[in-house]
Amino acid sequence: MSETFAVVLAAGKGTRMKSDLPKVLHKVCGKPMVEHVIDQLKHLSIDEIVTVVGHQSERIQEQLGSTVDYAYQAEQLGTAHAVKMSHEQLGHREGSTLIITGDTPLISSGTLADCLELHQETNAAATILTMQPDDPAGYGRIIRNEQGQVERIVEEKDASEQERAVNEVNSGIFCFDNQLLFEALDLVSTDNEQGEYYLPDVVEVLQRKGERISAARMPDVEEGLGINDRTQLAKAEKILQKRIIEFHMENGVTIIDPFSTYIGADVTIGIDTVIEPRTHLRGKTKIGTNCIIGPDVDLENYEAADRTKVKNFSRTNDISSLPYVN
C-alpha cells in the first residue's frame, strides 16, 4: 500500500528576524509557527513527518518533542539539500511526499489535502502548490509553456525581466513521487545566483525526463504567507487572530468586541459563553459553557468550569473564579 510522508524544512537561521530565537519558533497567536504547520499535517493521513533541523536544532527538538522524526542539515546549502537530509528515513520508501517550509503558519490542512489529492489523481511526479499574490516580488515564478503546462520555476534573482512579470508564483509547497524525488535530488546543481541547491530545480529535472508535472492553485493567497521578518510576523498574527475569533463565534461563543479581544491558538471555549471587551485568553486556557469572561481579563493556562464569571482579573495558572447563575 502506498504511503504518504511529509518533510518540514526548519533548518534556516532566519537572519532577517534579527533574533537569537530560531525563526520557526517565533510565535503566531501563542504557538511557534512550525508547530502550526505540523498541526495541520497531523489532520492528514501522513505516515511519517520528518522535520529537517539545523540552526539551534536542540531548541526546535525540545519544542516539538517526539511528535515528529528529525533529519539534520549541518550546512544550509539550499532547500534541495535540506530535503536530501531526510534520505535515511524516506529515501528507500514508495509513496507521496509533501514538502513544506516551517515558516508558513497560515496554511490549512484542507489546502494541503487538495494538493495531495490532485497529485495522486494525476499520477504526477511532482505537484506544485502555486498562488497569485498582488505583488509577486520575492517569489519564484511559475513558467508555463504554450499548452499551459509547467516547464520550470525561476527564482527571482535568476529571472529575466519577462519572467519577473509573471504573477503566478511558487508557494514553496510541493508534493513529489518519493522515489523520483530522491533520484532527481542527485541531479540538482548549484548553477544559480546564490550557489545553492534549489528544491524547485527538482521540478525542471523531472520535466526534462518527461515526467508529469501538476500544479494546484492555492484558493486563498494568505495561506502561503511565509514569515521572514517581524513585519510579516505581525501580518500573520492579525490574519490568524481574525480566523480564531471567527471560529469561536461560529461555534456558539459571543464575542462582544472582537477588535479588543485576543484568543490564543490553543484556547478552547464552550458554547453560550460571552467574552466581554478587552479580554485576553492565552496558552492552553479552557473556558467552559455559559461563562462570562471579562471585561478587562488576561488569563493564561487557566481552566474555568461551566457557568463561571471572571472580570477585571489578570493572572496565570490555577486562579480562582466566581460561579454565577443566570
XYZ file of N, CA and C in Angstrom, residues 187-326:
420
model
N 20.573 15.100 -9.060
C 20.872 15.765 -10.330
C 20.759 17.289 -10.237
N 20.407 17.799 -9.074
C 20.279 19.250 -8.891
C 21.671 19.868 -8.748
N 21.901 20.982 -9.446
C 23.200 21.659 -9.396
C 23.084 22.977 -8.644
N 24.213 23.650 -8.491
C 24.248 24.962 -7.825
C 24.491 26.074 -8.838
N 24.097 25.855 -10.082
C 24.312 26.837 -11.144
C 23.242 27.915 -11.076
N 23.353 28.770 -10.073
C 22.398 29.861 -9.896
C 23.067 30.995 -9.132
N 22.357 32.086 -8.980
C 22.922 33.299 -8.373
C 23.413 33.064 -6.955
N 22.706 32.240 -6.192
C 23.048 32.021 -4.791
C 24.034 30.874 -4.586
N 24.233 30.076 -5.628
C 25.127 28.927 -5.484
C 24.579 27.888 -4.525
N 23.231 27.718 -4.541
C 22.584 26.780 -3.633
C 21.849 25.687 -4.419
N 21.500 24.618 -3.714
C 20.701 23.549 -4.285
C 19.231 23.885 -4.061
N 18.567 24.339 -5.123
C 17.176 24.757 -5.020
C 16.227 23.566 -5.197
N 15.252 23.443 -4.315
C 14.239 22.402 -4.471
C 13.418 22.584 -5.756
N 13.054 23.812 -6.162
C 12.310 23.959 -7.418
C 13.028 23.385 -8.631
N 14.353 23.279 -8.579
C 15.084 22.707 -9.712
C 14.761 21.230 -9.907
N 14.284 20.565 -8.866
C 13.863 19.164 -8.995
C 12.735 19.058 -10.016
N 11.850 20.045 -10.036
C 10.740 20.052 -10.988
C 11.267 20.072 -12.413
N 12.271 20.930 -12.674
C 12.844 21.012 -14.025
C 13.549 19.710 -14.402
N 14.226 19.092 -13.451
C 14.884 17.808 -13.706
C 13.853 16.767 -14.133
N 12.753 16.703 -13.413
C 11.708 15.722 -13.721
C 11.024 16.037 -15.050
N 10.828 17.338 -15.319
C 10.198 17.732 -16.569
C 11.056 17.340 -17.763
N 12.373 17.515 -17.652
C 13.283 17.145 -18.737
C 13.284 15.639 -18.985
N 12.981 14.873 -17.949
C 12.932 13.415 -18.080
C 11.586 12.936 -18.628
N 10.686 13.903 -18.917
C 9.387 13.553 -19.486
C 8.337 13.178 -18.466
N 8.591 13.456 -17.190
C 7.624 13.120 -16.144
C 6.500 14.152 -16.101
N 5.353 13.731 -15.600
C 4.194 14.620 -15.494
C 4.357 15.590 -14.327
N 4.118 16.876 -14.594
C 4.164 17.906 -13.557
C 2.772 18.515 -13.435
N 2.218 18.536 -12.238
C 0.911 19.148 -11.999
C 1.077 20.409 -11.160
N 0.055 21.240 -11.167
C 0.074 22.453 -10.348
C -1.315 22.675 -9.764
N -1.371 22.891 -8.470
C -2.625 23.196 -7.779
C -2.547 24.638 -7.300
N -3.557 25.417 -7.569
C -3.527 26.827 -7.183
C -4.169 27.017 -5.805
N -3.488 27.721 -4.946
C -3.974 27.988 -3.594
C -5.196 28.904 -3.651
N -6.312 28.530 -3.029
C -7.524 29.352 -3.130
C -7.424 30.686 -2.396
N -6.649 30.730 -1.325
C -6.504 31.952 -0.524
C -5.019 32.263 -0.395
N -4.589 33.324 -1.020
C -3.157 33.627 -1.071
C -2.573 33.867 0.317
N -3.400 34.229 1.281
C -2.908 34.456 2.642
C -2.305 33.196 3.244
N -2.806 32.033 2.820
C -2.287 30.778 3.364
C -0.817 30.561 3.036
N -0.376 31.153 1.956
C 1.006 30.950 1.526
C 1.986 31.955 2.090
N 1.527 32.828 2.981
C 2.422 33.842 3.536
C 3.558 33.196 4.311
N 4.776 33.420 3.854
C 5.957 32.954 4.571
C 6.487 34.056 5.457
N 6.995 33.693 6.626
C 7.443 34.685 7.601
C 8.966 34.804 7.548
N 9.434 35.985 7.146
C 10.879 36.225 7.091
C 11.335 37.364 7.989
N 10.403 38.202 8.439
C 10.780 39.335 9.290
C 9.630 39.653 10.243
N 9.866 40.628 11.103
C 8.860 40.946 12.134
C 7.583 41.562 11.543
N 7.719 42.264 10.432
C 6.535 42.839 9.792
C 5.614 41.742 9.293
N 6.178 40.731 8.636
C 5.375 39.603 8.164
C 4.814 38.795 9.325
N 5.566 38.727 10.415
C 5.084 38.037 11.610
C 3.826 38.722 12.151
N 3.856 40.054 12.214
C 2.700 40.805 12.699
C 1.501 40.643 11.759
N 1.773 40.595 10.454
C 0.695 40.405 9.480
C 0.035 39.044 9.670
N 0.858 38.010 9.868
C 0.324 36.663 10.085
C -0.488 36.606 11.373
N -0.012 37.266 12.405
C -0.723 37.313 13.686
C -2.128 37.889 13.502
N -2.216 38.973 12.755
C -3.509 39.634 12.537
C -4.461 38.725 11.764
N -3.939 38.063 10.727
C -4.784 37.181 9.910
C -5.286 35.997 10.728
N -4.363 35.367 11.469
C -4.746 34.180 12.227
C -5.662 34.536 13.387
N -5.445 35.695 14.020
C -6.317 36.099 15.108
C -7.753 36.286 14.621
N -7.896 36.858 13.444
C -9.237 37.026 12.856
C -9.884 35.658 12.630
N -9.124 34.692 12.135
C -9.658 33.341 11.923
C -10.114 32.714 13.242
N -9.289 32.873 14.281
C -9.600 32.271 15.577
C -10.877 32.873 16.164
N -10.979 34.192 16.129
C -12.167 34.877 16.638
C -13.414 34.391 15.895
N -13.337 34.331 14.576
C -14.483 33.905 13.778
C -14.839 32.441 14.043
N -13.810 31.599 14.242
C -14.055 30.189 14.554
C -14.892 30.054 15.824
N -14.533 30.783 16.872
C -15.268 30.674 18.132
C -16.690 31.231 18.004
N -16.848 32.328 17.292
C -18.189 32.878 17.118
C -19.072 31.922 16.318
N -18.499 31.282 15.300
C -19.262 30.317 14.507
C -19.622 29.074 15.305
N -18.934 28.863 16.433
C -19.181 27.682 17.254
C -19.857 28.019 18.582
N -20.623 29.101 18.578
C -21.522 29.360 19.688
C -21.005 30.245 20.796
N -19.924 30.996 20.545
C -19.376 31.909 21.551
C -19.702 33.340 21.142
N -20.193 34.135 22.079
C -20.453 35.553 21.814
C -19.214 36.359 22.185
N -18.696 37.103 21.240
C -17.536 37.970 21.493
C -18.005 39.396 21.245
N -18.166 40.149 22.323
C -18.782 41.469 22.255
C -17.984 42.417 21.369
N -16.676 42.441 21.554
C -15.817 43.347 20.781
C -14.608 42.581 20.249
N -14.718 42.005 19.063
C -13.604 41.228 18.517
C -12.310 42.009 18.398
N -12.413 43.323 18.212
C -11.222 44.128 17.979
C -10.385 44.352 19.239
N -10.986 44.198 20.415
C -10.216 44.360 21.652
C -9.977 43.027 22.350
N -10.329 41.933 21.672
C -10.215 40.596 22.259
C -9.047 39.843 21.632
N -8.284 39.143 22.466
C -7.200 38.294 21.974
C -7.438 36.875 22.466
N -7.398 35.902 21.532
C -7.579 34.498 21.889
C -6.458 33.696 21.237
N -5.703 32.956 22.049
C -4.596 32.155 21.544
C -5.070 30.954 20.744
N -4.143 30.386 19.973
C -4.475 29.287 19.068
C -4.927 28.031 19.796
N -4.480 27.825 21.027
C -4.800 26.590 21.756
C -5.895 26.762 22.798
N -6.553 27.897 22.792
C -7.631 28.163 23.755
C -8.910 27.466 23.306
N -9.633 26.881 24.263
C -10.940 26.293 23.965
C -12.012 27.018 24.770
N -13.185 27.214 24.148
C -14.277 27.946 24.786
C -15.586 27.212 24.503
N -16.378 26.991 25.551
C -17.650 26.296 25.402
C -18.745 27.184 24.842
N -19.835 26.552 24.400
C -20.945 27.292 23.805
C -21.645 28.172 24.847
N -22.271 29.212 24.323
C -23.062 30.159 25.127
C -22.223 30.917 26.136
N -20.926 30.917 25.958
C -20.063 31.773 26.768
C -19.987 33.146 26.107
N -19.905 34.166 26.942
C -19.795 35.548 26.465
C -18.421 36.079 26.823
N -17.726 36.595 25.828
C -16.415 37.202 26.035
C -16.585 38.710 25.946
N -16.381 39.369 27.074
C -16.555 40.821 27.153
C -15.320 41.535 26.592
N -15.424 42.843 26.336
C -14.302 43.587 25.749
C -13.025 43.519 26.586
N -11.915 43.680 25.896
C -10.568 43.760 26.483
C -10.205 42.487 27.243
N -10.596 41.352 26.683
C -10.269 40.057 27.267
C -9.146 39.405 26.468
N -8.125 38.919 27.168
C -7.016 38.195 26.549
C -6.960 36.790 27.143
N -7.089 35.785 26.297
C -7.035 34.384 26.727
C -5.837 33.740 26.046
N -4.882 33.238 26.829
C -3.610 32.782 26.281
C -3.329 31.326 26.662
N -2.253 30.801 26.058
C -1.797 29.462 26.394
C -2.859 28.413 26.129
N -3.002 27.476 27.063
C -3.975 26.392 26.911
C -5.193 26.627 27.807
N -5.602 27.864 27.888
C -6.790 28.219 28.669
C -8.018 27.467 28.154
N -8.824 26.974 29.108
C -10.054 26.257 28.767
C -11.215 26.921 29.487
N -12.157 27.422 28.711
C -13.332 28.087 29.266
C -14.543 27.199 29.009
N -15.320 26.955 30.046
C -16.487 26.084 29.909
C -17.656 26.752 29.215
N -18.828 26.149 29.341
C -20.036 26.679 28.708
C -20.725 27.673 29.643
N -21.509 28.572 29.038
C -22.324 29.529 29.796
C -21.498 30.360 30.775
N -20.309 30.735 30.366
C -19.462 31.595 31.207
C -19.573 33.045 30.745
N -19.161 33.933 31.627
C -18.968 35.338 31.269
C -17.528 35.675 31.624
N -16.749 36.016 30.634
C -15.326 36.308 30.832
C -15.077 37.742 30.408
N -14.620 38.565 31.368
C -14.370 39.963 31.087
C -15.472 40.830 31.670
N -15.299 42.146 31.510
C -14.234 42.822 30.758
C -12.913 42.879 31.525
N -11.870 43.323 30.808
C -10.543 43.578 31.391
C -9.976 42.339 32.081
N -9.864 41.258 31.317
C -9.347 39.993 31.832
C -8.156 39.561 30.994
N -7.122 39.054 31.679
C -5.956 38.495 30.996
C -5.612 37.179 31.688
N -5.913 36.051 31.031
C -5.745 34.733 31.632
C -4.816 33.874 30.788
N -3.979 33.093 31.454
C -3.090 32.179 30.752
C -3.114 30.810 31.434
N -3.298 29.755 30.631
C -3.333 28.377 31.143
C -4.319 28.235 32.298
N -5.467 28.821 32.113
C -6.488 28.855 33.158
C -7.675 27.987 32.749
N -8.268 27.299 33.696
C -9.456 26.495 33.425
C -10.650 27.077 34.179
N -11.687 27.382 33.445
C -12.923 27.895 34.049
C -14.026 26.857 33.857
N -14.626 26.426 34.945
C -15.725 25.466 34.869
C -16.942 26.116 34.214
N -17.922 25.306 33.862
C -19.164 25.842 33.305
C -19.769 26.861 34.273
N -20.424 27.869 33.679
C -21.155 28.886 34.436
C -20.235 29.647 35.399
N -19.072 30.009 34.890
C -18.104 30.789 35.672
C -18.089 32.229 35.177
N -17.914 33.169 36.119
C -17.784 34.568 35.750
C -16.443 35.097 36.235
N -15.684 35.693 35.322
C -14.390 36.291 35.669
C -14.343 37.687 35.061
N -14.042 38.695 35.871
C -13.927 40.045 35.320
C -12.831 40.807 36.044
N -12.287 41.807 35.363
C -11.246 42.678 35.928
C -10.168 41.864 36.624
N -9.585 40.926 35.873
C -8.661 39.993 36.503
C -7.501 39.705 35.567
N -6.325 39.516 36.132
C -5.157 39.152 35.331
C -4.266 38.238 36.148
N -4.170 36.954 35.717
C -3.339 36.006 36.445
C -3.132 34.777 35.569
N -2.106 34.013 35.868
C -1.858 32.782 35.125
C -1.938 31.591 36.057
N -2.438 30.470 35.507
C -2.422 29.167 36.188
C -3.245 29.121 37.467
N -4.213 28.275 37.509
C -4.948 27.942 38.727
C -5.527 29.130 39.480
N -6.123 30.054 38.807
C -6.736 31.159 39.555
C -8.124 30.747 40.005
N -8.593 31.404 41.037
C -9.952 31.126 41.495
C -10.917 31.993 40.693
N -12.151 31.518 40.552
C -13.136 32.291 39.802
C -14.486 32.129 40.485
N -15.392 32.979 40.098
C -16.679 33.042 40.773
C -17.768 32.407 39.919
N -18.439 31.352 40.423
C -19.572 30.789 39.666
C -20.747 31.760 39.670
N -21.567 31.669 38.659
C -22.749 32.517 38.650
C -23.925 31.717 38.143
N -25.095 32.201 38.397
C -26.332 31.551 37.952
C -27.139 32.577 37.180
N -27.608 32.184 35.966
C -28.429 33.087 35.159
C -29.742 33.377 35.891
